[in-house]
Amino acid sequence: DRAEPAAREEATRRFQVLGRAYAVLSDAERRAVYDEQGTVLEEEEGEEPRPERDWREHWRLLFKKITIKDIEDFEKSYKDSEEELDDVKAAYVDFEGDMDKIMESVLCVEYADEPRIRRIIQGAIDSGELPAYKAFVKESKQKMNARKRRAEKEAREAEKTREELGLGDGEDDLKALIQSRNKDRKQEMDDFLAQLEAKYGNNSKKGGKKTTAKKGKK
């Protein structure tokens, strides 16, 4: 208002720019968006900045919506890739063979993937690429079973949550695909545990018989 008539238009424009800058910097959410992206969603011409903006809509303009297909496509491209192999080997070294921590840290890994992850690690150990950590090569059956029980409990809780939220309606094909894949993985895991039982279980049984025989002699 104090500007000369000839400079008033430019002064008004600058005042509006300052007003917009202040509106962004004085609002925690809007400032966070600016700090993260370096951008501010433009208002309609002549419209004052709206603090009540729908921020979900704003983020959708900045980022592509992630769909189930996007996640599945990433999982397909990641699994058995060089990137996954490097991640598995790095996790093995970082956690010194602790399978609990390895399974928790590698992307897209579920409990049923354990046989595949173990094969990757064992192959690298056999080739001399990785050291043979005792936590991995001598992992007890009790620890493996505890990991299986935790995974089954988490799966039950996830299913319960899915039902409570009403997820899956209208996605019967996807649901059937996931159930079929989980069934195949469960069978693979059961076969893997059966192989361990056959390999190590017989030795413990033989040892038990010897102990019983010694006790009998006494």
PDB file of N, CA, C and O in Angstrom, residues 167-217:
ATOM      1  N   LEU A 167     -10.001 -57.219   4.067  1.00  0.00           N
ATOM      2  CA  LEU A 167      -9.154 -57.209   2.869  1.00  0.00           C
ATOM      3  C   LEU A 167      -9.379 -58.469   2.052  1.00  0.00           C
ATOM      4  O   LEU A 167      -9.738 -59.509   2.581  1.00  0.00           O
ATOM      5  N   GLY A 168      -9.153 -58.372   0.769  1.00  0.00           N
ATOM      6  CA  GLY A 168      -9.243 -59.543  -0.097  1.00  0.00           C
ATOM      7  C   GLY A 168     -10.531 -59.626  -0.876  1.00  0.00           C
ATOM      8  O   GLY A 168     -10.642 -60.416  -1.799  1.00  0.00           O
ATOM      9  N   ASP A 169     -11.551 -58.841  -0.519  1.00  0.00           N
ATOM     10  CA  ASP A 169     -12.811 -58.875  -1.253  1.00  0.00           C
ATOM     11  C   ASP A 169     -12.593 -58.416  -2.690  1.00  0.00           C
ATOM     12  O   ASP A 169     -11.990 -57.379  -2.938  1.00  0.00           O
ATOM     13  N   GLY A 170     -13.079 -59.191  -3.608  1.00  0.00           N
ATOM     14  CA  GLY A 170     -12.935 -58.840  -5.013  1.00  0.00           C
ATOM     15  C   GLY A 170     -11.589 -59.216  -5.584  1.00  0.00           C
ATOM     16  O   GLY A 170     -11.260 -58.863  -6.705  1.00  0.00           O
ATOM     17  N   GLU A 171     -10.764 -59.933  -4.829  1.00  0.00           N
ATOM     18  CA  GLU A 171      -9.447 -60.330  -5.299  1.00  0.00           C
ATOM     19  C   GLU A 171      -9.293 -61.835  -5.170  1.00  0.00           C
ATOM     20  O   GLU A 171      -8.277 -62.340  -4.711  1.00  0.00           O
ATOM     21  N   ASP A 172     -10.330 -62.567  -5.573  1.00  0.00           N
ATOM     22  CA  ASP A 172     -10.333 -64.019  -5.396  1.00  0.00           C
ATOM     23  C   ASP A 172      -9.182 -64.695  -6.132  1.00  0.00           C
ATOM     24  O   ASP A 172      -8.572 -65.635  -5.621  1.00  0.00           O
ATOM     25  N   ASP A 173      -8.900 -64.237  -7.359  1.00  0.00           N
ATOM     26  CA  ASP A 173      -7.820 -64.850  -8.138  1.00  0.00           C
ATOM     27  C   ASP A 173      -6.473 -64.668  -7.440  1.00  0.00           C
ATOM     28  O   ASP A 173      -5.677 -65.595  -7.341  1.00  0.00           O
ATOM     29  N   LEU A 174      -6.237 -63.435  -6.962  1.00  0.00           N
ATOM     30  CA  LEU A 174      -4.984 -63.156  -6.257  1.00  0.00           C
ATOM     31  C   LEU A 174      -4.914 -63.958  -4.969  1.00  0.00           C
ATOM     32  O   LEU A 174      -3.878 -64.523  -4.634  1.00  0.00           O
ATOM     33  N   LYS A 175      -6.030 -64.022  -4.266  1.00  0.00           N
ATOM     34  CA  LYS A 175      -6.075 -64.768  -3.008  1.00  0.00           C
ATOM     35  C   LYS A 175      -5.762 -66.243  -3.240  1.00  0.00           C
ATOM     36  O   LYS A 175      -4.995 -66.860  -2.508  1.00  0.00           O
ATOM     37  N   ALA A 176      -6.351 -66.813  -4.283  1.00  0.00           N
ATOM     38  CA  ALA A 176      -6.111 -68.224  -4.597  1.00  0.00           C
ATOM     39  C   ALA A 176      -4.653 -68.456  -4.972  1.00  0.00           C
ATOM     40  O   ALA A 176      -4.051 -69.462  -4.602  1.00  0.00           O
ATOM     41  N   LEU A 177      -4.067 -67.489  -5.709  1.00  0.00           N
ATOM     42  CA  LEU A 177      -2.669 -67.605  -6.106  1.00  0.00           C
ATOM     43  C   LEU A 177      -1.749 -67.602  -4.889  1.00  0.00           C
ATOM     44  O   LEU A 177      -0.830 -68.422  -4.775  1.00  0.00           O
ATOM     45  N   ILE A 178      -2.014 -66.694  -3.952  1.00  0.00           N
ATOM     46  CA  ILE A 178      -1.199 -66.598  -2.739  1.00  0.00           C
ATOM     47  C   ILE A 178      -1.330 -67.860  -1.897  1.00  0.00           C
ATOM     48  O   ILE A 178      -0.342 -68.401  -1.396  1.00  0.00           O
ATOM     49  N   GLN A 179      -2.570 -68.367  -1.756  1.00  0.00           N
ATOM     50  CA  GLN A 179      -2.783 -69.578  -0.967  1.00  0.00           C
ATOM     51  C   GLN A 179      -2.073 -70.774  -1.588  1.00  0.00           C
ATOM     52  O   GLN A 179      -1.475 -71.599  -0.893  1.00  0.00           O
ATOM     53  N   SER A 180      -2.134 -70.869  -2.914  1.00  0.00           N
ATOM     54  CA  SER A 180      -1.470 -71.972  -3.603  1.00  0.00           C
ATOM     55  C   SER A 180       0.044 -71.894  -3.437  1.00  0.00           C
ATOM     56  O   SER A 180       0.711 -72.900  -3.182  1.00  0.00           O
ATOM     57  N   ARG A 181       0.589 -70.683  -3.559  1.00  0.00           N
ATOM     58  CA  ARG A 181       2.025 -70.500  -3.412  1.00  0.00           C
ATOM     59  C   ARG A 181       2.470 -70.818  -1.985  1.00  0.00           C
ATOM     60  O   ARG A 181       3.511 -71.471  -1.782  1.00  0.00           O
ATOM     61  N   ASN A 182       1.690 -70.377  -1.002  1.00  0.00           N
ATOM     62  CA  ASN A 182       2.034 -70.666   0.393  1.00  0.00           C
ATOM     63  C   ASN A 182       1.980 -72.159   0.687  1.00  0.00           C
ATOM     64  O   ASN A 182       2.790 -72.680   1.460  1.00  0.00           O
ATOM     65  N   LYS A 183       1.030 -72.848   0.064  1.00  0.00           N
ATOM     66  CA  LYS A 183       0.913 -74.299   0.266  1.00  0.00           C
ATOM     67  C   LYS A 183       2.150 -75.006  -0.288  1.00  0.00           C
ATOM     68  O   LYS A 183       2.706 -75.913   0.348  1.00  0.00           O
ATOM     69  N   ASP A 184       2.593 -74.594  -1.486  1.00  0.00           N
ATOM     70  CA  ASP A 184       3.788 -75.197  -2.082  1.00  0.00           C
ATOM     71  C   ASP A 184       5.024 -74.935  -1.226  1.00  0.00           C
ATOM     72  O   ASP A 184       5.859 -75.815  -1.026  1.00  0.00           O
ATOM     73  N   ARG A 185       5.133 -73.719  -0.711  1.00  0.00           N
ATOM     74  CA  ARG A 185       6.289 -73.377   0.111  1.00  0.00           C
ATOM     75  C   ARG A 185       6.270 -74.147   1.432  1.00  0.00           C
ATOM     76  O   ARG A 185       7.323 -74.555   1.932  1.00  0.00           O
ATOM     77  N   LYS A 186       5.087 -74.316   1.996  1.00  0.00           N
ATOM     78  CA  LYS A 186       4.975 -75.068   3.248  1.00  0.00           C
ATOM     79  C   LYS A 186       5.420 -76.510   3.042  1.00  0.00           C
ATOM     80  O   LYS A 186       6.122 -77.093   3.871  1.00  0.00           O
ATOM     81  N   GLN A 187       5.033 -77.100   1.905  1.00  0.00           N
ATOM     82  CA  GLN A 187       5.428 -78.473   1.614  1.00  0.00           C
ATOM     83  C   GLN A 187       6.941 -78.574   1.447  1.00  0.00           C
ATOM     84  O   GLN A 187       7.578 -79.510   1.935  1.00  0.00           O
ATOM     85  N   GLU A 188       7.527 -77.565   0.796  1.00  0.00           N
ATOM     86  CA  GLU A 188       8.978 -77.548   0.608  1.00  0.00           C
ATOM     87  C   GLU A 188       9.683 -77.456   1.963  1.00  0.00           C
ATOM     88  O   GLU A 188      10.690 -78.126   2.199  1.00  0.00           O
ATOM     89  N   MET A 189       9.122 -76.631   2.862  1.00  0.00           N
ATOM     90  CA  MET A 189       9.730 -76.480   4.184  1.00  0.00           C
ATOM     91  C   MET A 189       9.590 -77.761   4.987  1.00  0.00           C
ATOM     92  O   MET A 189      10.526 -78.181   5.684  1.00  0.00           O
ATOM     93  N   ASP A 190       8.435 -78.424   4.918  1.00  0.00           N
ATOM     94  CA  ASP A 190       8.234 -79.678   5.629  1.00  0.00           C
ATOM     95  C   ASP A 190       9.201 -80.747   5.131  1.00  0.00           C
ATOM     96  O   ASP A 190       9.748 -81.531   5.917  1.00  0.00           O
ATOM     97  N   ASP A 191       9.410 -80.783   3.821  1.00  0.00           N
ATOM     98  CA  ASP A 191      10.362 -81.749   3.248  1.00  0.00           C
ATOM     99  C   ASP A 191      11.773 -81.462   3.747  1.00  0.00           C
ATOM    100  O   ASP A 191      12.541 -82.381   4.038  1.00  0.00           O
ATOM    101  N   PHE A 192      12.098 -80.181   3.841  1.00  0.00           N
ATOM    102  CA  PHE A 192      13.422 -79.794   4.310  1.00  0.00           C
ATOM    103  C   PHE A 192      13.649 -80.255   5.752  1.00  0.00           C
ATOM    104  O   PHE A 192      14.687 -80.814   6.092  1.00  0.00           O
ATOM    105  N   LEU A 193      12.652 -80.047   6.623  1.00  0.00           N
ATOM    106  CA  LEU A 193      12.765 -80.467   8.017  1.00  0.00           C
ATOM    107  C   LEU A 193      12.825 -81.988   8.127  1.00  0.00           C
ATOM    108  O   LEU A 193      13.520 -82.531   8.991  1.00  0.00           O
ATOM    109  N   ALA A 194      12.107 -82.669   7.256  1.00  0.00           N
ATOM    110  CA  ALA A 194      12.134 -84.134   7.263  1.00  0.00           C
ATOM    111  C   ALA A 194      13.532 -84.642   6.907  1.00  0.00           C
ATOM    112  O   ALA A 194      14.014 -85.632   7.472  1.00  0.00           O
ATOM    113  N   GLN A 195      14.193 -83.952   5.963  1.00  0.00           N
ATOM    114  CA  GLN A 195      15.554 -84.334   5.594  1.00  0.00           C
ATOM    115  C   GLN A 195      16.518 -84.140   6.759  1.00  0.00           C
ATOM    116  O   GLN A 195      17.394 -84.976   7.007  1.00  0.00           O
ATOM    117  N   LEU A 196      16.333 -83.041   7.506  1.00  0.00           N
ATOM    118  CA  LEU A 196      17.169 -82.816   8.682  1.00  0.00           C
ATOM    119  C   LEU A 196      16.924 -83.881   9.737  1.00  0.00           C
ATOM    120  O   LEU A 196      17.855 -84.348  10.393  1.00  0.00           O
ATOM    121  N   GLU A 197      15.661 -84.259   9.904  1.00  0.00           N
ATOM    122  CA  GLU A 197      15.310 -85.290  10.880  1.00  0.00           C
ATOM    123  C   GLU A 197      15.976 -86.606  10.518  1.00  0.00           C
ATOM    124  O   GLU A 197      16.524 -87.310  11.374  1.00  0.00           O
ATOM    125  N   ALA A 198      15.944 -86.933   9.211  1.00  0.00           N
ATOM    126  CA  ALA A 198      16.542 -88.183   8.758  1.00  0.00           C
ATOM    127  C   ALA A 198      18.061 -88.166   8.913  1.00  0.00           C
ATOM    128  O   ALA A 198      18.682 -89.171   9.227  1.00  0.00           O
ATOM    129  N   LYS A 199      18.654 -86.975   8.702  1.00  0.00           N
ATOM    130  CA  LYS A 199      20.109 -86.866   8.752  1.00  0.00           C
ATOM    131  C   LYS A 199      20.652 -86.865  10.173  1.00  0.00           C
ATOM    132  O   LYS A 199      21.631 -87.544  10.481  1.00  0.00           O
ATOM    133  N   TYR A 200      19.972 -86.120  11.071  1.00  0.00           N
ATOM    134  CA  TYR A 200      20.497 -85.964  12.421  1.00  0.00           C
ATOM    135  C   TYR A 200      19.713 -86.745  13.471  1.00  0.00           C
ATOM    136  O   TYR A 200      20.244 -87.079  14.521  1.00  0.00           O
ATOM    137  N   GLY A 201      18.460 -87.010  13.172  1.00  0.00           N
ATOM    138  CA  GLY A 201      17.625 -87.702  14.162  1.00  0.00           C
ATOM    139  C   GLY A 201      18.081 -89.117  14.430  1.00  0.00           C
ATOM    140  O   GLY A 201      18.076 -89.601  15.560  1.00  0.00           O
ATOM    141  N   ASN A 202      18.511 -89.838  13.388  1.00  0.00           N
ATOM    142  CA  ASN A 202      18.932 -91.232  13.563  1.00  0.00           C
ATOM    143  C   ASN A 202      20.155 -91.341  14.458  1.00  0.00           C
ATOM    144  O   ASN A 202      20.279 -92.262  15.262  1.00  0.00           O
ATOM    145  N   ASN A 203      21.065 -90.356  14.326  1.00  0.00           N
ATOM    146  CA  ASN A 203      22.265 -90.397  15.150  1.00  0.00           C
ATOM    147  C   ASN A 203      21.926 -90.277  16.623  1.00  0.00           C
ATOM    148  O   ASN A 203      22.463 -90.980  17.462  1.00  0.00           O
ATOM    149  N   SER A 204      20.978 -89.391  16.932  1.00  0.00           N
ATOM    150  CA  SER A 204      20.618 -89.216  18.323  1.00  0.00           C
ATOM    151  C   SER A 204      19.908 -90.442  18.858  1.00  0.00           C
ATOM    152  O   SER A 204      20.057 -90.824  19.999  1.00  0.00           O
ATOM    153  N   LYS A 205      19.123 -91.127  17.983  1.00  0.00           N
ATOM    154  CA  LYS A 205      18.434 -92.337  18.430  1.00  0.00           C
ATOM    155  C   LYS A 205      19.439 -93.437  18.715  1.00  0.00           C
ATOM    156  O   LYS A 205      19.325 -94.171  19.682  1.00  0.00           O
ATOM    157  N   LYS A 206      20.459 -93.567  17.821  1.00  0.00           N
ATOM    158  CA  LYS A 206      21.478 -94.586  18.037  1.00  0.00           C
ATOM    159  C   LYS A 206      22.218 -94.327  19.336  1.00  0.00           C
ATOM    160  O   LYS A 206      22.508 -95.214  20.111  1.00  0.00           O
ATOM    161  N   GLY A 207      22.504 -93.037  19.571  1.00  0.00           N
ATOM    162  CA  GLY A 207      23.189 -92.693  20.798  1.00  0.00           C
ATOM    163  C   GLY A 207      22.359 -93.045  22.011  1.00  0.00           C
ATOM    164  O   GLY A 207      22.845 -93.539  23.016  1.00  0.00           O
ATOM    165  N   GLY A 208      21.031 -92.868  21.871  1.00  0.00           N
ATOM    166  CA  GLY A 208      20.131 -93.191  22.973  1.00  0.00           C
ATOM    167  C   GLY A 208      20.144 -94.663  23.272  1.00  0.00           C
ATOM    168  O   GLY A 208      20.118 -95.094  24.420  1.00  0.00           O
ATOM    169  N   LYS A 209      20.184 -95.504  22.245  1.00  0.00           N
ATOM    170  CA  LYS A 209      20.196 -96.952  22.457  1.00  0.00           C
ATOM    171  C   LYS A 209      21.463 -97.383  23.175  1.00  0.00           C
ATOM    172  O   LYS A 209      21.443 -98.222  24.042  1.00  0.00           O
ATOM    173  N   LYS A 210      22.610 -96.763  22.796  1.00  0.00           N
ATOM    174  CA  LYS A 210      23.871 -97.112  23.429  1.00  0.00           C
ATOM    175  C   LYS A 210      23.840 -96.765  24.910  1.00  0.00           C
ATOM    176  O   LYS A 210      24.275 -97.517  25.761  1.00  0.00           O
ATOM    177  N   THR A 211      23.254 -95.606  25.231  1.00  0.00           N
ATOM    178  CA  THR A 211      23.172 -95.196  26.628  1.00  0.00           C
ATOM    179  C   THR A 211      22.320 -96.154  27.419  1.00  0.00           C
ATOM    180  O   THR A 211      22.643 -96.559  28.530  1.00  0.00           O
ATOM    181  N   THR A 212      21.187 -96.579  26.818  1.00  0.00           N
ATOM    182  CA  THR A 212      20.296 -97.513  27.484  1.00  0.00           C
ATOM    183  C   THR A 212      20.993 -98.832  27.720  1.00  0.00           C
ATOM    184  O   THR A 212      20.864 -99.452  28.776  1.00  0.00           O
ATOM    185  N   ALA A 213      21.777 -99.276  26.728  1.00  0.00           N
ATOM    186  CA  ALA A 213      22.471-100.557  26.858  1.00  0.00           C
ATOM    187  C   ALA A 213      23.478-100.494  27.997  1.00  0.00           C
ATOM    188  O   ALA A 213      23.617-101.425  28.781  1.00  0.00           O
ATOM    189  N   LYS A 214      24.180 -99.355  28.118  1.00  0.00           N
ATOM    190  CA  LYS A 214      25.164 -99.229  29.179  1.00  0.00           C
ATOM    191  C   LYS A 214      24.493 -99.272  30.538  1.00  0.00           C
ATOM    192  O   LYS A 214      24.957 -99.881  31.479  1.00  0.00           O
ATOM    193  N   LYS A 215      23.347 -98.584  30.637  1.00  0.00           N
ATOM    194  CA  LYS A 215      22.625 -98.581  31.892  1.00  0.00           C
ATOM    195  C   LYS A 215      22.173 -99.990  32.257  1.00  0.00           C
ATOM    196  O   LYS A 215      22.182-100.415  33.391  1.00  0.00           O
ATOM    197  N   GLY A 216      21.801-100.772  31.232  1.00  0.00           N
ATOM    198  CA  GLY A 216      21.339-102.138  31.478  1.00  0.00           C
ATOM    199  C   GLY A 216      22.440-103.004  32.033  1.00  0.00           C
ATOM    200  O   GLY A 216      22.231-103.849  32.892  1.00  0.00           O
ATOM    201  N   LYS A 217      23.661-102.831  31.533  1.00  0.00           N
ATOM    202  CA  LYS A 217      24.804-103.620  32.003  1.00  0.00           C
ATOM    203  C   LYS A 217      25.108-103.346  33.456  1.00  0.00           C
ATOM    204  O   LYS A 217      25.482-104.214  34.220  1.00  0.00           O
TER     205      LYS A 217
END
